[in-house]
Coordinates of C-alpha atoms and ligand atoms in Angstrom, one line a residue:
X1 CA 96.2 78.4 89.3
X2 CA 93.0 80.2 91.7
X3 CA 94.2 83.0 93.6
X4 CA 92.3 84.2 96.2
X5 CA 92.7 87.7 97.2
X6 CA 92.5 87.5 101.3
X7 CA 92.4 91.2 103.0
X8 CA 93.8 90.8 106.8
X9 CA 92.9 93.5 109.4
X10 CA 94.9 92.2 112.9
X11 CA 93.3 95.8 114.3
X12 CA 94.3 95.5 118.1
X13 CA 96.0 93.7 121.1
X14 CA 96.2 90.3 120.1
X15 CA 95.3 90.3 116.7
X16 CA 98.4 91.8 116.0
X17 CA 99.3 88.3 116.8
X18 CA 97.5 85.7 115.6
X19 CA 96.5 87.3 112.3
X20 CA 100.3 87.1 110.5
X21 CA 100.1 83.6 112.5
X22 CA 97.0 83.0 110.4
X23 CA 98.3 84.6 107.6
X24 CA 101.2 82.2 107.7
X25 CA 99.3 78.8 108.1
X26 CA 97.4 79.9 104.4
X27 CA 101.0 80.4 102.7
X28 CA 102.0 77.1 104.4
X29 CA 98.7 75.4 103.0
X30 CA 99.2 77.1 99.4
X31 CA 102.9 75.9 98.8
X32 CA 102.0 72.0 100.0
X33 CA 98.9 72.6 97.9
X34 CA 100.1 74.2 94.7
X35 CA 96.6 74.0 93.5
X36 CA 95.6 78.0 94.7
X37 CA 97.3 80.6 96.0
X38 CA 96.5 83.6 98.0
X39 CA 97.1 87.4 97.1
X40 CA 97.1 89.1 100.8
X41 CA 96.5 92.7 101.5
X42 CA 96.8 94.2 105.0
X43 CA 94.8 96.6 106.3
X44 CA 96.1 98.9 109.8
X45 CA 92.6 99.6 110.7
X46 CA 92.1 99.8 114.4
X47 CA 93.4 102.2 117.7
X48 CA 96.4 102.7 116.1
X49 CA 94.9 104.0 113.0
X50 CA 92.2 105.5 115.4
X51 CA 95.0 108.2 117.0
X52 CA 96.6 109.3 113.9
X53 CA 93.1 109.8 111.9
X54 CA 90.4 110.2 114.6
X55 CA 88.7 107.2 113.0
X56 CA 89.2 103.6 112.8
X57 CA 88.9 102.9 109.4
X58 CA 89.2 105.4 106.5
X59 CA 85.5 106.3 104.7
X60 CA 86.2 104.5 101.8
X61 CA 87.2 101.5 103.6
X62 CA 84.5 99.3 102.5
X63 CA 85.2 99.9 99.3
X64 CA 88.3 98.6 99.5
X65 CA 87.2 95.7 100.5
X66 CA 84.7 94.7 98.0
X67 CA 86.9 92.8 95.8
X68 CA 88.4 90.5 98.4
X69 CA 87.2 86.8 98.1
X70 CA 87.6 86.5 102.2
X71 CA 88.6 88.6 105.0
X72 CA 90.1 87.3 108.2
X73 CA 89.8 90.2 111.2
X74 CA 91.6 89.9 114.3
X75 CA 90.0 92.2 117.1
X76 CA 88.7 95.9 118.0
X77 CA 89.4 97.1 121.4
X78 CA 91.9 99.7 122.5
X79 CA 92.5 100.3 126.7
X80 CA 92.3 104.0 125.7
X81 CA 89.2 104.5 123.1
X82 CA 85.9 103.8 124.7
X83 CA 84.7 100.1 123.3
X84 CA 81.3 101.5 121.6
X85 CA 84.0 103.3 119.4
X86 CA 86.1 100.7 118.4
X87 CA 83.1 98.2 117.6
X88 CA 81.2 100.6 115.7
X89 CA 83.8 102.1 114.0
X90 CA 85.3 98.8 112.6
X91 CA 83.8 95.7 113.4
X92 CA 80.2 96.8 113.1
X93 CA 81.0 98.8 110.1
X94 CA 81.9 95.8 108.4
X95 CA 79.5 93.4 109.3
X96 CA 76.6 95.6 108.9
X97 CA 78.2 97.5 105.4
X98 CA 78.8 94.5 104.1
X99 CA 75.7 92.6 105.2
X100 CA 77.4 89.6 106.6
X101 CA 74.4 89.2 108.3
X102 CA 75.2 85.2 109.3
X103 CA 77.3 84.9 112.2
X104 CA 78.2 81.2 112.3
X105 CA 80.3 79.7 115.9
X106 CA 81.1 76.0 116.3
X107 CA 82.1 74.7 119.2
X108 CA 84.1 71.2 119.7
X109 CA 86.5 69.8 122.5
X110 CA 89.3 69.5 120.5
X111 CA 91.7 66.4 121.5
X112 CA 93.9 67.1 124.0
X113 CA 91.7 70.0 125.8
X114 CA 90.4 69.3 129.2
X115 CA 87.1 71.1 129.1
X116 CA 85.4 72.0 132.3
X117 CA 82.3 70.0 131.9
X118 CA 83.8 66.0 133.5
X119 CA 80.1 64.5 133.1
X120 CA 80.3 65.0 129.7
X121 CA 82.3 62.9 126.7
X122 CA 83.9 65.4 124.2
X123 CA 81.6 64.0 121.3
X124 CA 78.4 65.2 123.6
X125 CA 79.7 68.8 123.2
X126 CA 79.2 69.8 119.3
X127 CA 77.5 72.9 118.6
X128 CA 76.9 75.1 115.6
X129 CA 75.5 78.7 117.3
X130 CA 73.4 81.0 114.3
X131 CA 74.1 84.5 115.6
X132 CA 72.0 87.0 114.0
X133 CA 74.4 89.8 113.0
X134 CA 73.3 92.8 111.6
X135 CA 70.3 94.3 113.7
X136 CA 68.4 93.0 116.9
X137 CA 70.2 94.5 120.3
X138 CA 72.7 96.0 118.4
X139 CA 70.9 97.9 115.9
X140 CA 72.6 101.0 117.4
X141 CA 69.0 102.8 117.2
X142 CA 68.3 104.9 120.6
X143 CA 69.6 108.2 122.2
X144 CA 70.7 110.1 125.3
X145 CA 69.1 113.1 126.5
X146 CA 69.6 115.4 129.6
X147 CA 72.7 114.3 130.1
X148 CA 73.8 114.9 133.7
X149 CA 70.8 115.9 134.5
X150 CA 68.9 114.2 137.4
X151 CA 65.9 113.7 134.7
X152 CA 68.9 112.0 132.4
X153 CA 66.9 108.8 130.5
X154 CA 68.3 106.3 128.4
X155 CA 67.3 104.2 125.3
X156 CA 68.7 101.0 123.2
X157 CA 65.9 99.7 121.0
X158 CA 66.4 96.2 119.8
X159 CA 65.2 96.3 116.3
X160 CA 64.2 93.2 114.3
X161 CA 63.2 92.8 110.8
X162 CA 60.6 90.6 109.5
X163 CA 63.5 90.3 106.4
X164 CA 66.0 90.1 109.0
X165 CA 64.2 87.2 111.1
X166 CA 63.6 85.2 108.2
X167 CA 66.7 85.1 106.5
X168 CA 68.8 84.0 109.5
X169 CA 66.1 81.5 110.3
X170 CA 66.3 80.4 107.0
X171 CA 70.2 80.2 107.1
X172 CA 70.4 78.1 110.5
X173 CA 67.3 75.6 109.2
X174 CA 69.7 75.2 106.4
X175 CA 72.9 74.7 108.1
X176 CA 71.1 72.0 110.8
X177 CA 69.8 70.5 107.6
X178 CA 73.1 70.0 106.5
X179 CA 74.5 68.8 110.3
X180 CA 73.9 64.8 110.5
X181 CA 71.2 65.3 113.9
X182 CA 69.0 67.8 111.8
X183 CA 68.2 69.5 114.5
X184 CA 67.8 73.2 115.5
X185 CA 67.2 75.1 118.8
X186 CA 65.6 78.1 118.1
X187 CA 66.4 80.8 121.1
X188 CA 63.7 82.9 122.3
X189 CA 62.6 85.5 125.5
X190 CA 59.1 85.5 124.4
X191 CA 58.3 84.8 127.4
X192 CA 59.3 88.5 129.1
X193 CA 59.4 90.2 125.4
X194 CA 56.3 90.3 124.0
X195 CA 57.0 91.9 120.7
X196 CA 59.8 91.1 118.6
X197 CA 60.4 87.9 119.8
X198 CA 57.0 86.5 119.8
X199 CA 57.5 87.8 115.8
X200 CA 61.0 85.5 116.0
X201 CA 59.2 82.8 117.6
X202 CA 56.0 83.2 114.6
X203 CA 58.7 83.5 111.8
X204 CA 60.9 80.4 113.1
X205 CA 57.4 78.2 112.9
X206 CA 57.2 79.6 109.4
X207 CA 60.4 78.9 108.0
X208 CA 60.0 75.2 109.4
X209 CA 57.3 74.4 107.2
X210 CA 60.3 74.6 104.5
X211 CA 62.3 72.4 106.3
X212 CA 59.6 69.4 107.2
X213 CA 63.2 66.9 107.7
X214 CA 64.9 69.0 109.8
X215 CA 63.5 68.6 114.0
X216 CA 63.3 72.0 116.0
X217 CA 61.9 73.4 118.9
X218 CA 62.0 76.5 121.0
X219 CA 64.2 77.3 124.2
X220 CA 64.3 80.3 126.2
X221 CA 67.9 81.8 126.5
X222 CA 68.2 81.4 130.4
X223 CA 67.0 78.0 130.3
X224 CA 69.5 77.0 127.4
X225 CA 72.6 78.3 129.8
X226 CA 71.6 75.0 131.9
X227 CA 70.9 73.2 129.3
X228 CA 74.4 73.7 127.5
X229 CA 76.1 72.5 131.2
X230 CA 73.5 69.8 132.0
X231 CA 72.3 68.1 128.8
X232 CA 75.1 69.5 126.1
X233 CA 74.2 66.5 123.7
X234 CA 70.8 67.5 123.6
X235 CA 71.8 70.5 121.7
X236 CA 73.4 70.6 117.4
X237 CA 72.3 74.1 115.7
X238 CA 71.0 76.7 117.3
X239 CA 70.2 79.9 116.0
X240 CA 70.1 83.4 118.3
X241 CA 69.6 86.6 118.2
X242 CA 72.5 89.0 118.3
X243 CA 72.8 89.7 121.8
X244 CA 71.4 86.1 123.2
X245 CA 74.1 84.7 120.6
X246 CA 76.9 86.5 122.0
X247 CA 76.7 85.6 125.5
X248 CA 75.9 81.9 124.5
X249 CA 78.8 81.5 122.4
X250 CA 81.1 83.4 125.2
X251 CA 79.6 80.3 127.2
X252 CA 80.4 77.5 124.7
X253 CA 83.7 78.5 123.9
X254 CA 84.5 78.3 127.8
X255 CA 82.9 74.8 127.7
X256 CA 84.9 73.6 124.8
X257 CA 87.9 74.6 127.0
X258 CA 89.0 78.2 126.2
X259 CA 87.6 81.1 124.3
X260 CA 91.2 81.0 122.4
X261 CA 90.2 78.4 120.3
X262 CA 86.7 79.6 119.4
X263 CA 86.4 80.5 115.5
X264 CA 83.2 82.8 113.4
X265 CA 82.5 83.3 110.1
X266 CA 80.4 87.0 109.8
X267 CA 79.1 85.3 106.7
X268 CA 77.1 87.3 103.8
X269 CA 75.6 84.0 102.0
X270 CA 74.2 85.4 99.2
X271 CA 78.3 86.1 98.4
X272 CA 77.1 90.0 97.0
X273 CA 80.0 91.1 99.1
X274 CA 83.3 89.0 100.9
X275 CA 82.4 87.2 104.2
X276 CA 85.0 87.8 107.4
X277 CA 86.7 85.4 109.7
X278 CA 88.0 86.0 112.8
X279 CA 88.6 84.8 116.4
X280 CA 86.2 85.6 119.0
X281 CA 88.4 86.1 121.9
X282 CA 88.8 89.7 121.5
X283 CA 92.2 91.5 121.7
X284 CA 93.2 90.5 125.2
X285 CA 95.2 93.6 126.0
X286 CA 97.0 92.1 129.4
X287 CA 98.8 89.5 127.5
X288 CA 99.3 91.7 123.9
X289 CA 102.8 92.0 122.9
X290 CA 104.2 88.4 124.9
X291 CA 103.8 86.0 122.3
X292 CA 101.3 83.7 124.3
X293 CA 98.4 84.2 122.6
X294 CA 96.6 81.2 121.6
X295 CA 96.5 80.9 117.5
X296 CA 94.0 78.2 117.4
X297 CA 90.9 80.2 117.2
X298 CA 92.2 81.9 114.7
X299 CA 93.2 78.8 112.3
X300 CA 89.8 77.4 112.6
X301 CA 88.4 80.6 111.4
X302 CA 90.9 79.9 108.6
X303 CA 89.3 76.6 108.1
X304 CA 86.1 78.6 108.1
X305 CA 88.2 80.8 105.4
X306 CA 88.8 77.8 103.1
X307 CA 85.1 76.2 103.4
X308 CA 83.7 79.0 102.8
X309 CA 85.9 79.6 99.3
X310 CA 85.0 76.2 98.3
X311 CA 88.6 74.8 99.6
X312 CA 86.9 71.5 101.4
X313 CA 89.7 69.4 101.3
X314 CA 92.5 72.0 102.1
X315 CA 90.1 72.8 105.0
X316 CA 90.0 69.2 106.3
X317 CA 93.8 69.3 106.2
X318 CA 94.3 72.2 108.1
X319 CA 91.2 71.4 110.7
X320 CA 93.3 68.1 111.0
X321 CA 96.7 69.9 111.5
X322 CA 94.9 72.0 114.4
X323 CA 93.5 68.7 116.2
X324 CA 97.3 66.9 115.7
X325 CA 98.5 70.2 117.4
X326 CA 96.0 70.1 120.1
X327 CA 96.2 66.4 120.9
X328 CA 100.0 67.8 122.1
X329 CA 99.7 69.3 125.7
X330 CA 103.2 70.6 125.3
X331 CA 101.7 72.4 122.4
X332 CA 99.4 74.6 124.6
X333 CA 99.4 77.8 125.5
X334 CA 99.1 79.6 128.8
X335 CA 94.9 79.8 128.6
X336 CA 95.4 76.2 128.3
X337 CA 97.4 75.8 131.1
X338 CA 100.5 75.2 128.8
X339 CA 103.6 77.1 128.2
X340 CA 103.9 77.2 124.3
X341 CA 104.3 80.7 122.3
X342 CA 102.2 81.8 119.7
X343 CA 104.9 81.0 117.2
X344 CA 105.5 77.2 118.6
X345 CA 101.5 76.7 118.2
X346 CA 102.0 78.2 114.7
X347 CA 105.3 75.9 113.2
X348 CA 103.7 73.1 114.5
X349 CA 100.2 73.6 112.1
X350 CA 102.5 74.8 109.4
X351 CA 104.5 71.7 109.6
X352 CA 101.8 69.5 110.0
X353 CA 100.3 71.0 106.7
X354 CA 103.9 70.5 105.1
X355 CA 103.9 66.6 106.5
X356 CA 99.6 66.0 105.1
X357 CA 100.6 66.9 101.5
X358 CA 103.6 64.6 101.1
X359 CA 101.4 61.8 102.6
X360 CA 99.1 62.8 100.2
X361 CA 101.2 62.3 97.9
X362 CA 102.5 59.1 98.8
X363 CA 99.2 57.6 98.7
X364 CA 98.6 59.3 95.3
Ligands
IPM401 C1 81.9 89.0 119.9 C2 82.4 90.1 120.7 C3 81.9 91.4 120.3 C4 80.4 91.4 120.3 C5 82.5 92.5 121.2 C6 84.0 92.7 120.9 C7 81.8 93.8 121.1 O1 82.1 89.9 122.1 O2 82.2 88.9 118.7 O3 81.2 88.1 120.4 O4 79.8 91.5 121.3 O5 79.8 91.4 119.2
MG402 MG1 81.1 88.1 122.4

């Protein structure tokens, strides 16, 4: 039998939540399976850890990491540590030391959810958004000097990579060459930036000479905010960079219906070190500790989990359990507009899992 050795890190707020709720829907998937099984280690990296040891995550963290097949992260963000610190002590650290330089966010309207956008059919809204993940606005390159001085200046230098550029190009042609519509939207402010992304804009032209069946063109990032509320179906893949990426995908996730159900994969596809999964909604601190929080986002990054092992079918499944569980209204949660807990959400995928494998079975 495969195991697959899984390190979780819930970190903070809500991720104390919906990670062992994540943790749970894999053990339920692994007994109806009986085909794999996973080998969890948890990690109590985060604020907590942050008080007692002055850091988030110990220095040989990484390392500890290394020989984990998959990691599934729940958030960094403390009310009482300053957020730079939290990101770039955990999150950051691990993206950027392990090179998961792919950050991959789909976007659906799951059945059931009633999106804001009424002009549009759920089938116009499906989205695959290519975030650029280890340089770019956050490179973390700049400085402060005369600090509290009136002369005080400033400096956060978005850094690209002619390595970096291509390789996430390359990644998101791939991905929309895999997507049915073949079709990518390539982000850009070339307009206003005249460096760095004119070299994106140059690069993405590049790459597309590999790619001759796949259809892409450039948008600029304000126009593509309108474009995702007027015109969604005109949009499949589309590939960022880091900052532009997170504020679009903040912006899909509330046009699929909620940014609780919105998964990512921080992927490293060249698999030299484990890939991470996690949520995007962040650790939500003013409903931490209730049992509310919405556990969807995090199973789809466990579906993102199991495709990313190889695990298509057990994927399927469990995408299919989530969508049976969403289809429910009295299985929402408060973001929702519902009154279900965390653990309600969570039986119900578990038992849905449970109910798919006897079918399965059945038919077999
Ligand atoms: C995200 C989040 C993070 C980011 C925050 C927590 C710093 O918003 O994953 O999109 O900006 O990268
Ligand atoms: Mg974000």
């Amino acid at each position: 039998m495969k195991i697959y050795r899984v390190a979780t890190i819930p970190g903070d707020g809500i991720g104390k939540e919906v990670i062992p709720a994540g943790q749970q829907v894999l053990e339920a998937l692994a007994t109806s399976e009986n085909a794999f099984r996973f080998e969890f280690e948890n990690f109590d990296w985060g604020g907590d850890y942050y008080r007692e040891h002055g850091v988030m995550m110990p220095a040989n963290g990484l390392e500890a990491l290394l020989t984990k097949d998959a990691i599934l992260f729940g958030s960094a963000g403390d009310p009482h540590i300053p957020d730079h610190v939290t990101l770039w002590g955990l999150r950051l650290k691990i993206c950027q030391g392990l090179d998961q330089y792919a950050n991959v966010r789909p976007t659906r309207i799951l059945p059931g959810i009633d999106a804001p956008l009424k002009r549009c059919a759920a089938e116009d809204l499906n989205w695959v958004i290519v975030r650029e993940n280890t340089e770019g606005e956050y490179s973390g390159v700049g400085g402060r000097m005369h600090q509290g001085h009136p002369i005080e200046v400033a400096t956060d230098l978005s850094l690209m990579t002619r390595v970096g550029v291509e390789r996430i190009q390359r990644y998101a042609f791939r991905l929309a060459q895999s997507r049915p519509r073949k079709l990518l939207t390539v982000i850009t402010k070339s307009n206003a930036q005249r460096h760095a992304m004119v070299m994106w804009d140059e690069i993405a032209a590049e790459i597309a000479q590999e790619f001759p069946d796949v259809r892409w063109e450039k948008e600029l990032v304000d126009a593509a905010t309108a474009r995702m509320v007027n015109r969604p179906a005109s949009l499949d893949t589309i590939v960022a960079t880091n900052l532009h990426a997170d504020i679009l995908s903040d912006l899909a996730a509330a046009l699929a219906g909620s940014m609780g159900i919105a998964p990512t994969g921080n992927i490293n596809p060249e698999r030299m070190y484990p890939s991470m999964f996690e949520p995007i909604h962040g650790s939500a601190f003013d409903i931490m500790g209730k049992g509310i929080a919405n556990p969807v986002g995090t199973f789809w990054s466990v579906v993102m989990l199991l495709e990313h092992l190889g695990e298509m079918e057990a994927a399927a499944r469990v995408m299919q359990a989530i969508e049976d569980v969403t289809a429910n209204p009295a299985l929402h949660t408060a973001d929702l507009g519902g009154t279900a807990t965390t653990a309600m959400v969570t039986e119900a995928v578990c038992t849905q899992i449970a109910a798919s494998a006897k079918a399965q079975l059945t038919v077999a």
